[in-house]
Every structure is written in structure tokens, then in C-alpha cells.
């Protein structure tokens, strides 16, 4: 059988299983079963070996530690301090709490690296408050869900750690490249909030005095040191991404237990259990996705795709748009990490063939998959925000589309102007990023 037929079998089986509501991690593993009947050399033992080989990665250890750091920060009440700072900075603008929502998501993204932790932690505090002050429930849910996607765009990012480990791309370079897109996404959301506020007459708060702003900044200063420690340590060569994730956990523990004293020792087992449970789900999905991806490579499906793209004559821009559309589509149905393993590894040779910079491709992929966190049927951040806002997901869709459109425009700008995101890594890491 040719690569096209094998790809149709693999993706067709996977699609049917997902449609039947089989969990994605299991669907990825079961989708490779038909290949046992295509090639006698493929056995369950071989595919299990590929699964365990994917776990034998020092870089992937960063995933559970970053998840633990995010949970510790949430439990330590860091979100309250960030909200106070955001309110002092932008609360006086029209649609004050909407702007606060965006800014606090941007600040929390620099600490957690997880969009779901962002949606849950910030949403539980701000969505009820926004509804109480007269904001529409659908708007409160939509802006919370859409702003939370910055959790995987602004460094440190769990998705960037996984991407860099899989495709041998500088994780420090990826972190630096995520700064400008994260800021542009935040600005696009704030413009949308401003327009909403003017049209619907949303309330604003009094302008904070300089003393209030400095007080809020001082209260959040220790938490805001986290991204500086993590990203600065990696870029400066003081520690690896995995070591940085451990430093983030230790720093979070010190803040919560000894400085802020907002985490009681008896709460630690619950935080550790929740973190271990989420990490286990994520890592199991990485294993089955790696077996699926290995099958794609074994049947030379990426090479066939390279040949097809070459015949179409796509350049860097055309390939970038094609990759973004592919990631946006797959992000609607499965989690971002298995999508990176499956689609990212397939498209990587294609982008290399047309001369696209590996970091440029990575940022396009991460941003597109981040947007998938607010698009049904998967839309995990939208599901979380809708549950907190006590509305049906479909009720928030119209506002999500309105907020998402300027974000997609930012993605298009990133595709068209790669130097916009590559300037910072090239400046700070010239030996690693050319």
C-alpha cells in the first residue's frame, strides 16, 4: 500500500474513534492497530517500544514540573495579587474588568505556562465579578477563555518545551520568540474589549493613584520574578528547561509556604495529586501520539507530503498559511501536545524544504493550536470558562468569534513578517538562533 492509503487508514480510524467519543489518548493508540495487518514487520511490541522511547526524554520532565508550579501558584493566591496589579494598571479604561481580565492573563501566562490553569484560576475569580458588575455572561466567558490562550504563547510555555524537545529547536529561542506574539494578542483583545465597552456601556473603575499602583506592583513583584528567573536562566545558560521547571516549583513552594503563607502544609498532598493526575494524562497522550507519529514516518508519509508541496510551488508564506490552517483544524478536535507530535513532525520537513525558520514554524504551530483551545468541539478553555460562568458553550460562541478574529489577524501578521518574532531571539541568543 502507498503512503496515501496508509495515511487514510490511520487518520480515518482515528477520526472514527474520536467521533465515537473514545478518549484521544486511547484513540491514537488504537488507530495504529490496523497497520499490523499491512506490514508483518510491525508488531505491538515494536510500537510499545516507541511509546516508552518517547518517555525517555529529559526535556519532557519539564511538563509535570511546570504543571505543578502552576497549581502551586494558583493555591498560593498569586492570582489575587495579579488581579490587583492589573486593576491598578488598566481598571480605569472603558470596560475595566475586561481589560483586567486580559492583562492578568498575560501576567499569569508568564508564571504558569498552562492555558487551562489560567482559565480555571482567573475565571473562577473574574467571571462571577464581571457578571455582578453588569457584563454579559457570554462576554465574560468569551474574554476569559480567549485571554487564557496566552498561557501557552507567552513564555514559559509547556507547548514550547514539548516542541523544542521533539524537533531539536532551542527552547530558549522559542520562549523569546513568544514574547511579541503574546503582547500583540493581548493588545488585539484589549481593542476588542474597548469596542464592546463603548457599544454596551460597560462600567469602569476609578483611576488608581501612583501610590496604589506602586503598592499593587510591590505585592505582585515576587510572583512576577518567576518568568525572569525561568526565561533568564535558560537564555543565560544557567540551567536547562527541565532544571528551570524544578526551580519554578521550588520558588512557588517558598512563596506559598514561607513568604505569603497562603498554602497550608496539609494542602500539599491535594496539589501534588492533581498535578500528577494531569501530568499522567498528558504524558500518556504523548506516548500514544509518538507511536502514531512513528507509523507516519515509517510509511514515508512526511516525505510524500514534501513532494506534493514541492509540486504546488508554495513558498514560505503559502506554506505558513497552510500549516496554520492545518493546526487550527486539528486543534479543534484534539489536545495540543498530541497535535504537535503528529502534525508538527509531519509538516516540519515540509517547512524545512521551503526554507522556513524552525522557530517561525514553531510559533505558527503553537499560536494556531492555542486558538484551538477556544474552538469547539474540543475547546478546553472555553469549556472550563463556560462551566464557571454557568452557561452553555454555544451561548458564548458569537462573542468568541468576535474576539478571535483579531487574534487570527495577529497570526497572519506573524506568518507574513517572521522577523517580527525572530528579532528578539537573534539579539539575545545569537549563537543559538541564526
GROMACS .gro file of C-alpha atoms in nm:
model
  434
    1UNK     CA    1   0.000   0.000   0.000
    2UNK     CA    2   0.117   0.354  -0.076
    3UNK     CA    3   0.172   0.632   0.181
    4UNK     CA    4  -0.159   0.797   0.086
    5UNK     CA    5  -0.363   0.482   0.155
    6UNK     CA    6  -0.184   0.421   0.487
    7UNK     CA    7  -0.241   0.784   0.593
    8UNK     CA    8  -0.610   0.748   0.507
    9UNK     CA    9  -0.634   0.433   0.723
   10UNK     CA   10  -0.450   0.588   1.020
   11UNK     CA   11  -0.634   0.921   1.020
   12UNK     CA   12  -0.965   0.763   0.920
   13UNK     CA   13  -0.954   0.514   1.209
   14UNK     CA   14  -0.852   0.791   1.448
   15UNK     CA   15  -1.133   1.018   1.327
   16UNK     CA   16  -1.396   0.745   1.367
   17UNK     CA   17  -1.277   0.666   1.720
   18UNK     CA   18  -1.286   1.034   1.821
   19UNK     CA   19  -1.635   1.066   1.671
   20UNK     CA   20  -1.739   0.767   1.886
   21UNK     CA   21  -1.611   0.964   2.190
   22UNK     CA   22  -1.313   0.739   2.259
   23UNK     CA   23  -1.059   0.947   2.461
   24UNK     CA   24  -0.797   1.094   2.229
   25UNK     CA   25  -0.503   0.924   2.403
   26UNK     CA   26  -0.661   0.580   2.352
   27UNK     CA   27  -0.784   0.665   2.001
   28UNK     CA   28  -0.429   0.745   1.892
   29UNK     CA   29  -0.305   0.410   2.022
   30UNK     CA   30  -0.591   0.208   1.873
   31UNK     CA   31  -0.560   0.383   1.535
   32UNK     CA   32  -0.225   0.211   1.473
   33UNK     CA   33  -0.371  -0.140   1.519
   34UNK     CA   34  -0.477  -0.174   1.150
   35UNK     CA   35  -0.114  -0.129   1.038
   36UNK     CA   36  -0.032  -0.468   1.196
   37UNK     CA   37  -0.224  -0.622   0.904
   38UNK     CA   38  -0.047  -0.406   0.643
   39UNK     CA   39   0.315  -0.490   0.727
   40UNK     CA   40   0.421  -0.808   0.906
   41UNK     CA   41   0.730  -0.639   1.043
   42UNK     CA   42   0.516  -0.411   1.261
   43UNK     CA   43   0.421  -0.568   1.593
   44UNK     CA   44   0.259  -0.443   1.914
   45UNK     CA   45   0.595  -0.488   2.089
   46UNK     CA   46   0.763  -0.254   1.840
   47UNK     CA   47   0.502   0.016   1.887
   48UNK     CA   48   0.514  -0.021   2.266
   49UNK     CA   49   0.889   0.028   2.243
   50UNK     CA   50   0.835   0.352   2.052
   51UNK     CA   51   0.593   0.467   2.323
   52UNK     CA   52   0.842   0.405   2.601
   53UNK     CA   53   1.122   0.561   2.397
   54UNK     CA   54   0.922   0.885   2.389
   55UNK     CA   55   0.904   0.885   2.769
   56UNK     CA   56   1.282   0.851   2.796
   57UNK     CA   57   1.331   1.223   2.746
   58UNK     CA   58   1.491   1.458   2.997
   59UNK     CA   59   1.315   1.758   2.840
   60UNK     CA   60   0.968   1.606   2.893
   61UNK     CA   61   1.029   1.604   3.268
   62UNK     CA   62   0.962   1.977   3.248
   63UNK     CA   63   0.593   1.913   3.168
   64UNK     CA   64   0.485   1.773   3.510
   65UNK     CA   65   0.701   2.026   3.694
   66UNK     CA   66   0.556   2.326   3.509
   67UNK     CA   67   0.205   2.190   3.576
   68UNK     CA   68   0.293   2.156   3.945
   69UNK     CA   69   0.434   2.510   3.955
   70UNK     CA   70   0.111   2.646   3.801
   71UNK     CA   71  -0.104   2.461   4.056
   72UNK     CA   72   0.114   2.583   4.343
   73UNK     CA   73   0.087   2.942   4.220
   74UNK     CA   74  -0.292   2.912   4.200
   75UNK     CA   75  -0.309   2.763   4.551
   76UNK     CA   76  -0.079   3.034   4.684
   77UNK     CA   77  -0.327   3.306   4.585
   78UNK     CA   78  -0.093   3.459   4.329
   79UNK     CA   79  -0.391   3.532   4.102
   80UNK     CA   80  -0.540   3.774   4.359
   81UNK     CA   81  -0.219   3.979   4.363
   82UNK     CA   82  -0.200   3.985   3.983
   83UNK     CA   83  -0.563   4.099   3.960
   84UNK     CA   84  -0.494   4.387   4.200
   85UNK     CA   85  -0.198   4.494   3.987
   86UNK     CA   86  -0.394   4.464   3.661
   87UNK     CA   87  -0.683   4.663   3.810
   88UNK     CA   88  -0.443   4.940   3.913
   89UNK     CA   89  -0.292   4.945   3.562
   90UNK     CA   90  -0.597   4.930   3.334
   91UNK     CA   91  -0.909   4.923   3.553
   92UNK     CA   92  -0.990   5.285   3.465
   93UNK     CA   93  -1.029   5.210   3.093
   94UNK     CA   94  -1.378   5.161   2.944
   95UNK     CA   95  -1.472   4.800   3.013
   96UNK     CA   96  -1.234   4.798   3.309
   97UNK     CA   97  -1.276   4.437   3.423
   98UNK     CA   98  -1.246   4.314   3.063
   99UNK     CA   99  -0.905   4.483   3.035
  100UNK     CA  100  -0.810   4.349   3.377
  101UNK     CA  101  -0.901   4.001   3.255
  102UNK     CA  102  -0.666   4.032   2.956
  103UNK     CA  103  -0.375   4.187   3.146
  104UNK     CA  104  -0.391   3.942   3.436
  105UNK     CA  105  -0.396   3.653   3.187
  106UNK     CA  106  -0.084   3.796   3.026
  107UNK     CA  107   0.088   3.826   3.364
  108UNK     CA  108  -0.022   3.481   3.478
  109UNK     CA  109   0.094   3.331   3.147
  110UNK     CA  110   0.446   3.436   3.236
  111UNK     CA  111   0.420   3.228   3.552
  112UNK     CA  112   0.220   2.916   3.470
  113UNK     CA  113   0.287   2.811   3.108
  114UNK     CA  114  -0.058   2.647   3.105
  115UNK     CA  115  -0.373   2.790   2.946
  116UNK     CA  116  -0.608   2.559   3.136
  117UNK     CA  117  -0.461   2.669   3.470
  118UNK     CA  118  -0.506   3.028   3.352
  119UNK     CA  119  -0.872   2.975   3.254
  120UNK     CA  120  -0.955   2.795   3.580
  121UNK     CA  121  -0.764   3.024   3.817
  122UNK     CA  122  -0.858   3.360   3.667
  123UNK     CA  123  -1.205   3.257   3.551
  124UNK     CA  124  -1.315   3.146   3.896
  125UNK     CA  125  -1.236   3.494   4.031
  126UNK     CA  126  -1.323   3.731   3.747
  127UNK     CA  127  -1.623   3.574   3.568
  128UNK     CA  128  -1.858   3.599   3.873
  129UNK     CA  129  -1.729   3.950   3.942
  130UNK     CA  130  -1.785   4.061   3.581
  131UNK     CA  131  -2.140   3.923   3.582
  132UNK     CA  132  -2.209   4.103   3.911
  133UNK     CA  133  -2.096   4.436   3.761
  134UNK     CA  134  -2.329   4.403   3.462
  135UNK     CA  135  -2.112   4.240   3.196
  136UNK     CA  136  -2.290   3.987   2.976
  137UNK     CA  137  -2.224   3.628   3.086
  138UNK     CA  138  -2.130   3.526   2.732
  139UNK     CA  139  -1.879   3.812   2.701
  140UNK     CA  140  -1.726   3.736   3.043
  141UNK     CA  141  -1.683   3.370   2.946
  142UNK     CA  142  -1.553   3.451   2.597
  143UNK     CA  143  -1.289   3.704   2.704
  144UNK     CA  144  -1.170   3.475   2.986
  145UNK     CA  145  -1.136   3.178   2.751
  146UNK     CA  146  -0.969   3.379   2.472
  147UNK     CA  147  -0.726   3.560   2.702
  148UNK     CA  148  -0.622   3.231   2.865
  149UNK     CA  149  -0.468   3.109   2.537
  150UNK     CA  150  -0.175   3.340   2.611
  151UNK     CA  151  -0.073   3.084   2.872
  152UNK     CA  152   0.094   2.874   2.601
  153UNK     CA  153   0.216   3.164   2.384
  154UNK     CA  154   0.391   3.386   2.639
  155UNK     CA  155   0.698   3.217   2.797
  156UNK     CA  156   0.740   2.990   2.978
  157UNK     CA  157   0.516   2.762   2.772
  158UNK     CA  158   0.462   2.388   2.814
  159UNK     CA  159   0.386   2.355   2.442
  160UNK     CA  160   0.715   2.521   2.351
  161UNK     CA  161   0.904   2.285   2.580
  162UNK     CA  162   0.744   1.983   2.409
  163UNK     CA  163   0.800   2.133   2.062
  164UNK     CA  164   1.166   2.214   2.129
  165UNK     CA  165   1.233   1.869   2.274
  166UNK     CA  166   1.070   1.685   1.983
  167UNK     CA  167   1.219   1.884   1.698
  168UNK     CA  168   1.554   1.987   1.849
  169UNK     CA  169   1.473   2.359   1.842
  170UNK     CA  170   1.622   2.596   2.100
  171UNK     CA  171   1.365   2.623   2.380
  172UNK     CA  172   1.519   2.949   2.497
  173UNK     CA  173   1.479   3.083   2.143
  174UNK     CA  174   1.115   2.969   2.136
  175UNK     CA  175   1.048   3.140   2.469
  176UNK     CA  176   1.191   3.469   2.342
  177UNK     CA  177   1.003   3.439   2.013
  178UNK     CA  178   0.674   3.406   2.204
  179UNK     CA  179   0.702   3.748   2.371
  180UNK     CA  180   0.598   3.969   2.075
  181UNK     CA  181   0.305   3.746   1.961
  182UNK     CA  182   0.177   3.732   2.320
  183UNK     CA  183   0.180   4.111   2.351
  184UNK     CA  184   0.012   4.154   2.010
  185UNK     CA  185  -0.262   3.905   2.104
  186UNK     CA  186  -0.321   4.092   2.432
  187UNK     CA  187  -0.342   4.427   2.250
  188UNK     CA  188  -0.589   4.287   1.996
  189UNK     CA  189  -0.810   4.163   2.279
  190UNK     CA  190  -0.793   4.496   2.463
  191UNK     CA  191  -0.902   4.681   2.147
  192UNK     CA  192  -1.197   4.442   2.118
  193UNK     CA  193  -1.288   4.495   2.486
  194UNK     CA  194  -1.276   4.873   2.434
  195UNK     CA  195  -1.518   4.850   2.139
  196UNK     CA  196  -1.751   4.622   2.338
  197UNK     CA  197  -1.742   4.862   2.633
  198UNK     CA  198  -1.831   5.163   2.419
  199UNK     CA  199  -2.118   4.978   2.249
  200UNK     CA  200  -2.267   4.823   2.564
  201UNK     CA  201  -2.176   5.087   2.822
  202UNK     CA  202  -1.972   4.855   3.042
  203UNK     CA  203  -1.851   5.011   3.371
  204UNK     CA  204  -1.504   5.133   3.455
  205UNK     CA  205  -1.326   5.186   3.786
  206UNK     CA  206  -1.163   5.498   3.921
  207UNK     CA  207  -0.806   5.565   3.811
  208UNK     CA  208  -0.561   5.432   4.069
  209UNK     CA  209  -0.321   5.672   4.232
  210UNK     CA  210   0.053   5.630   4.190
  211UNK     CA  211   0.074   5.502   4.548
  212UNK     CA  212  -0.193   5.236   4.479
  213UNK     CA  213  -0.016   5.129   4.160
  214UNK     CA  214   0.320   5.101   4.335
  215UNK     CA  215   0.160   4.912   4.624
  216UNK     CA  216  -0.003   4.662   4.386
  217UNK     CA  217   0.323   4.624   4.195
  218UNK     CA  218   0.512   4.558   4.517
  219UNK     CA  219   0.257   4.296   4.622
  220UNK     CA  220   0.294   4.109   4.293
  221UNK     CA  221   0.667   4.167   4.241
  222UNK     CA  222   0.787   3.836   4.383
  223UNK     CA  223   0.540   3.640   4.168
  224UNK     CA  224   0.643   3.840   3.859
  225UNK     CA  225   1.004   3.738   3.920
  226UNK     CA  226   0.912   3.384   3.809
  227UNK     CA  227   0.932   3.441   3.431
  228UNK     CA  228   1.252   3.640   3.474
  229UNK     CA  229   1.410   3.354   3.668
  230UNK     CA  230   1.291   3.084   3.427
  231UNK     CA  231   1.345   3.255   3.091
  232UNK     CA  232   1.651   3.448   3.206
  233UNK     CA  233   1.807   3.133   3.348
  234UNK     CA  234   1.752   2.937   3.025
  235UNK     CA  235   1.863   3.218   2.791
  236UNK     CA  236   2.164   3.292   3.011
  237UNK     CA  237   2.266   2.927   3.011
  238UNK     CA  238   2.238   2.886   3.389
  239UNK     CA  239   2.005   2.586   3.363
  240UNK     CA  240   1.816   2.368   3.117
  241UNK     CA  241   1.438   2.395   3.063
  242UNK     CA  242   1.385   2.090   3.286
  243UNK     CA  243   1.600   2.236   3.562
  244UNK     CA  244   1.412   2.566   3.517
  245UNK     CA  245   1.080   2.387   3.576
  246UNK     CA  246   1.216   2.246   3.904
  247UNK     CA  247   1.336   2.592   4.005
  248UNK     CA  248   0.985   2.724   3.932
  249UNK     CA  249   0.835   2.458   4.162
  250UNK     CA  250   1.079   2.535   4.444
  251UNK     CA  251   1.023   2.909   4.405
  252UNK     CA  252   0.644   2.860   4.411
  253UNK     CA  253   0.673   2.649   4.726
  254UNK     CA  254   0.884   2.910   4.903
  255UNK     CA  255   0.638   3.186   4.808
  256UNK     CA  256   0.330   2.991   4.915
  257UNK     CA  257   0.462   2.826   5.231
  258UNK     CA  258   0.703   3.078   5.382
  259UNK     CA  259   0.663   3.426   5.231
  260UNK     CA  260   0.292   3.468   5.153
  261UNK     CA  261   0.195   3.180   5.388
  262UNK     CA  262  -0.114   3.112   5.181
  263UNK     CA  263  -0.053   2.738   5.135
  264UNK     CA  264  -0.104   2.519   5.442
  265UNK     CA  265   0.120   2.208   5.453
  266UNK     CA  266  -0.192   1.989   5.468
  267UNK     CA  267  -0.295   2.122   5.122
  268UNK     CA  268   0.023   1.998   4.952
  269UNK     CA  269  -0.092   1.635   4.903
  270UNK     CA  270  -0.400   1.757   4.714
  271UNK     CA  271  -0.192   1.988   4.491
  272UNK     CA  272   0.059   1.710   4.423
  273UNK     CA  273  -0.219   1.462   4.341
  274UNK     CA  274  -0.394   1.699   4.100
  275UNK     CA  275  -0.066   1.780   3.927
  276UNK     CA  276   0.029   1.412   3.898
  277UNK     CA  277  -0.312   1.326   3.754
  278UNK     CA  278  -0.294   1.594   3.484
  279UNK     CA  279   0.068   1.509   3.405
  280UNK     CA  280  -0.017   1.138   3.371
  281UNK     CA  281  -0.294   1.214   3.121
  282UNK     CA  282  -0.064   1.442   2.921
  283UNK     CA  283   0.233   1.204   2.919
  284UNK     CA  284   0.022   0.901   2.825
  285UNK     CA  285  -0.110   1.101   2.531
  286UNK     CA  286   0.249   1.184   2.432
  287UNK     CA  287   0.331   0.811   2.426
  288UNK     CA  288   0.041   0.705   2.203
  289UNK     CA  289   0.089   1.008   1.977
  290UNK     CA  290   0.457   0.915   1.939
  291UNK     CA  291   0.362   0.563   1.826
  292UNK     CA  292   0.116   0.715   1.578
  293UNK     CA  293   0.379   0.960   1.453
  294UNK     CA  294   0.637   0.682   1.418
  295UNK     CA  295   0.396   0.492   1.193
  296UNK     CA  296   0.358   0.800   0.973
  297UNK     CA  297   0.737   0.827   0.941
  298UNK     CA  298   0.775   0.450   0.880
  299UNK     CA  299   0.545   0.465   0.578
  300UNK     CA  300   0.724   0.779   0.449
  301UNK     CA  301   0.411   0.994   0.468
  302UNK     CA  302   0.604   1.318   0.551
  303UNK     CA  303   0.834   1.263   0.251
  304UNK     CA  304   0.533   1.215   0.025
  305UNK     CA  305   0.381   1.536   0.158
  306UNK     CA  306   0.706   1.723   0.086
  307UNK     CA  307   0.689   1.605  -0.276
  308UNK     CA  308   0.327   1.719  -0.307
  309UNK     CA  309   0.400   2.065  -0.164
  310UNK     CA  310   0.703   2.095  -0.391
  311UNK     CA  311   0.482   2.035  -0.694
  312UNK     CA  312   0.238   2.305  -0.578
  313UNK     CA  313   0.522   2.557  -0.561
  314UNK     CA  314   0.434   2.702  -0.219
  315UNK     CA  315   0.684   2.948  -0.073
  316UNK     CA  316   0.738   3.034   0.292
  317UNK     CA  317   0.418   3.243   0.318
  318UNK     CA  318   0.199   2.987   0.140
  319UNK     CA  319   0.341   2.703   0.349
  320UNK     CA  320   0.295   2.908   0.667
  321UNK     CA  321  -0.073   2.970   0.587
  322UNK     CA  322  -0.122   2.601   0.502
  323UNK     CA  323   0.041   2.496   0.832
  324UNK     CA  324  -0.170   2.743   1.031
  325UNK     CA  325  -0.491   2.613   0.874
  326UNK     CA  326  -0.388   2.252   0.941
  327UNK     CA  327  -0.307   2.324   1.306
  328UNK     CA  328  -0.626   2.529   1.352
  329UNK     CA  329  -0.830   2.240   1.213
  330UNK     CA  330  -0.668   1.961   1.415
  331UNK     CA  331  -0.670   2.182   1.727
  332UNK     CA  332  -1.050   2.182   1.710
  333UNK     CA  333  -1.057   1.809   1.778
  334UNK     CA  334  -0.756   1.701   1.985
  335UNK     CA  335  -0.523   1.833   2.253
  336UNK     CA  336  -0.228   2.048   2.151
  337UNK     CA  337   0.053   1.814   2.262
  338UNK     CA  338  -0.051   1.510   2.053
  339UNK     CA  339  -0.124   1.752   1.766
  340UNK     CA  340   0.237   1.872   1.784
  341UNK     CA  341   0.370   1.516   1.781
  342UNK     CA  342   0.152   1.404   1.491
  343UNK     CA  343   0.112   1.708   1.268
  344UNK     CA  344   0.422   1.902   1.371
  345UNK     CA  345   0.660   1.618   1.290
  346UNK     CA  346   0.483   1.559   0.956
  347UNK     CA  347   0.495   1.925   0.849
  348UNK     CA  348   0.845   2.001   0.982
  349UNK     CA  349   1.025   1.853   0.676
  350UNK     CA  350   0.789   2.049   0.451
  351UNK     CA  351   0.879   2.381   0.617
  352UNK     CA  352   1.249   2.294   0.607
  353UNK     CA  353   1.220   2.223   0.235
  354UNK     CA  354   1.080   2.570   0.160
  355UNK     CA  355   1.334   2.744   0.387
  356UNK     CA  356   1.109   2.842   0.678
  357UNK     CA  357   1.296   2.912   1.004
  358UNK     CA  358   1.226   2.636   1.263
  359UNK     CA  359   1.131   2.895   1.528
  360UNK     CA  360   0.894   3.069   1.284
  361UNK     CA  361   0.722   2.736   1.215
  362UNK     CA  362   0.703   2.660   1.587
  363UNK     CA  363   0.535   2.991   1.675
  364UNK     CA  364   0.282   2.947   1.391
  365UNK     CA  365   0.202   2.598   1.522
  366UNK     CA  366   0.181   2.697   1.890
  367UNK     CA  367  -0.040   3.001   1.821
  368UNK     CA  368  -0.274   2.804   1.593
  369UNK     CA  369  -0.308   2.524   1.848
  370UNK     CA  370  -0.362   2.779   2.125
  371UNK     CA  371  -0.659   2.917   1.934
  372UNK     CA  372  -0.794   2.562   1.918
  373UNK     CA  373  -0.841   2.582   2.296
  374UNK     CA  374  -1.141   2.810   2.240
  375UNK     CA  375  -1.293   2.646   1.930
  376UNK     CA  376  -1.548   2.362   1.963
  377UNK     CA  377  -1.583   2.072   1.978
  378UNK     CA  378  -1.260   2.039   2.184
  379UNK     CA  379  -1.215   2.398   2.311
  380UNK     CA  380  -1.096   2.302   2.659
  381UNK     CA  381  -1.050   2.659   2.787
  382UNK     CA  382  -1.394   2.754   2.657
  383UNK     CA  383  -1.545   2.451   2.831
  384UNK     CA  384  -1.379   2.550   3.161
  385UNK     CA  385  -1.488   2.915   3.133
  386UNK     CA  386  -1.844   2.816   3.036
  387UNK     CA  387  -1.870   2.585   3.336
  388UNK     CA  388  -1.755   2.865   3.568
  389UNK     CA  389  -1.993   3.114   3.403
  390UNK     CA  390  -2.279   2.862   3.428
  391UNK     CA  391  -2.380   2.898   3.065
  392UNK     CA  392  -2.387   2.659   2.770
  393UNK     CA  393  -2.081   2.665   2.548
  394UNK     CA  394  -2.287   2.756   2.241
  395UNK     CA  395  -2.412   3.074   2.414
  396UNK     CA  396  -2.058   3.218   2.420
  397UNK     CA  397  -1.967   3.124   2.062
  398UNK     CA  398  -2.069   3.452   1.898
  399UNK     CA  399  -1.852   3.658   2.135
  400UNK     CA  400  -1.566   3.408   2.099
  401UNK     CA  401  -1.571   3.452   1.721
  402UNK     CA  402  -1.567   3.832   1.754
  403UNK     CA  403  -1.268   3.823   1.992
  404UNK     CA  404  -1.090   3.550   1.794
  405UNK     CA  405  -1.094   3.728   1.456
  406UNK     CA  406  -0.835   3.998   1.552
  407UNK     CA  407  -0.624   3.722   1.711
  408UNK     CA  408  -0.622   3.535   1.378
  409UNK     CA  409  -0.515   3.861   1.212
  410UNK     CA  410  -0.216   3.870   1.451
  411UNK     CA  411  -0.133   3.513   1.344
  412UNK     CA  412  -0.142   3.623   0.979
  413UNK     CA  413   0.097   3.910   1.057
  414UNK     CA  414   0.336   3.662   1.222
  415UNK     CA  415   0.324   3.444   0.908
  416UNK     CA  416   0.390   3.739   0.676
  417UNK     CA  417   0.661   3.909   0.889
  418UNK     CA  418   0.879   3.639   1.051
  419UNK     CA  419   1.148   3.892   1.152
  420UNK     CA  420   0.896   4.038   1.396
  421UNK     CA  421   0.930   3.732   1.620
  422UNK     CA  422   1.288   3.635   1.532
  423UNK     CA  423   1.444   3.971   1.622
  424UNK     CA  424   1.447   3.911   2.000
  425UNK     CA  425   1.595   3.558   1.990
  426UNK     CA  426   1.858   3.668   1.737
  427UNK     CA  427   1.953   3.962   1.957
  428UNK     CA  428   1.973   3.778   2.290
  429UNK     CA  429   2.081   3.433   2.165
  430UNK     CA  430   2.292   3.497   1.852
  431UNK     CA  431   2.491   3.175   1.899
  432UNK     CA  432   2.179   2.956   1.901
  433UNK     CA  433   1.939   3.142   1.669
  434UNK     CA  434   2.059   3.250   1.325
   0.00000   0.00000   0.00000
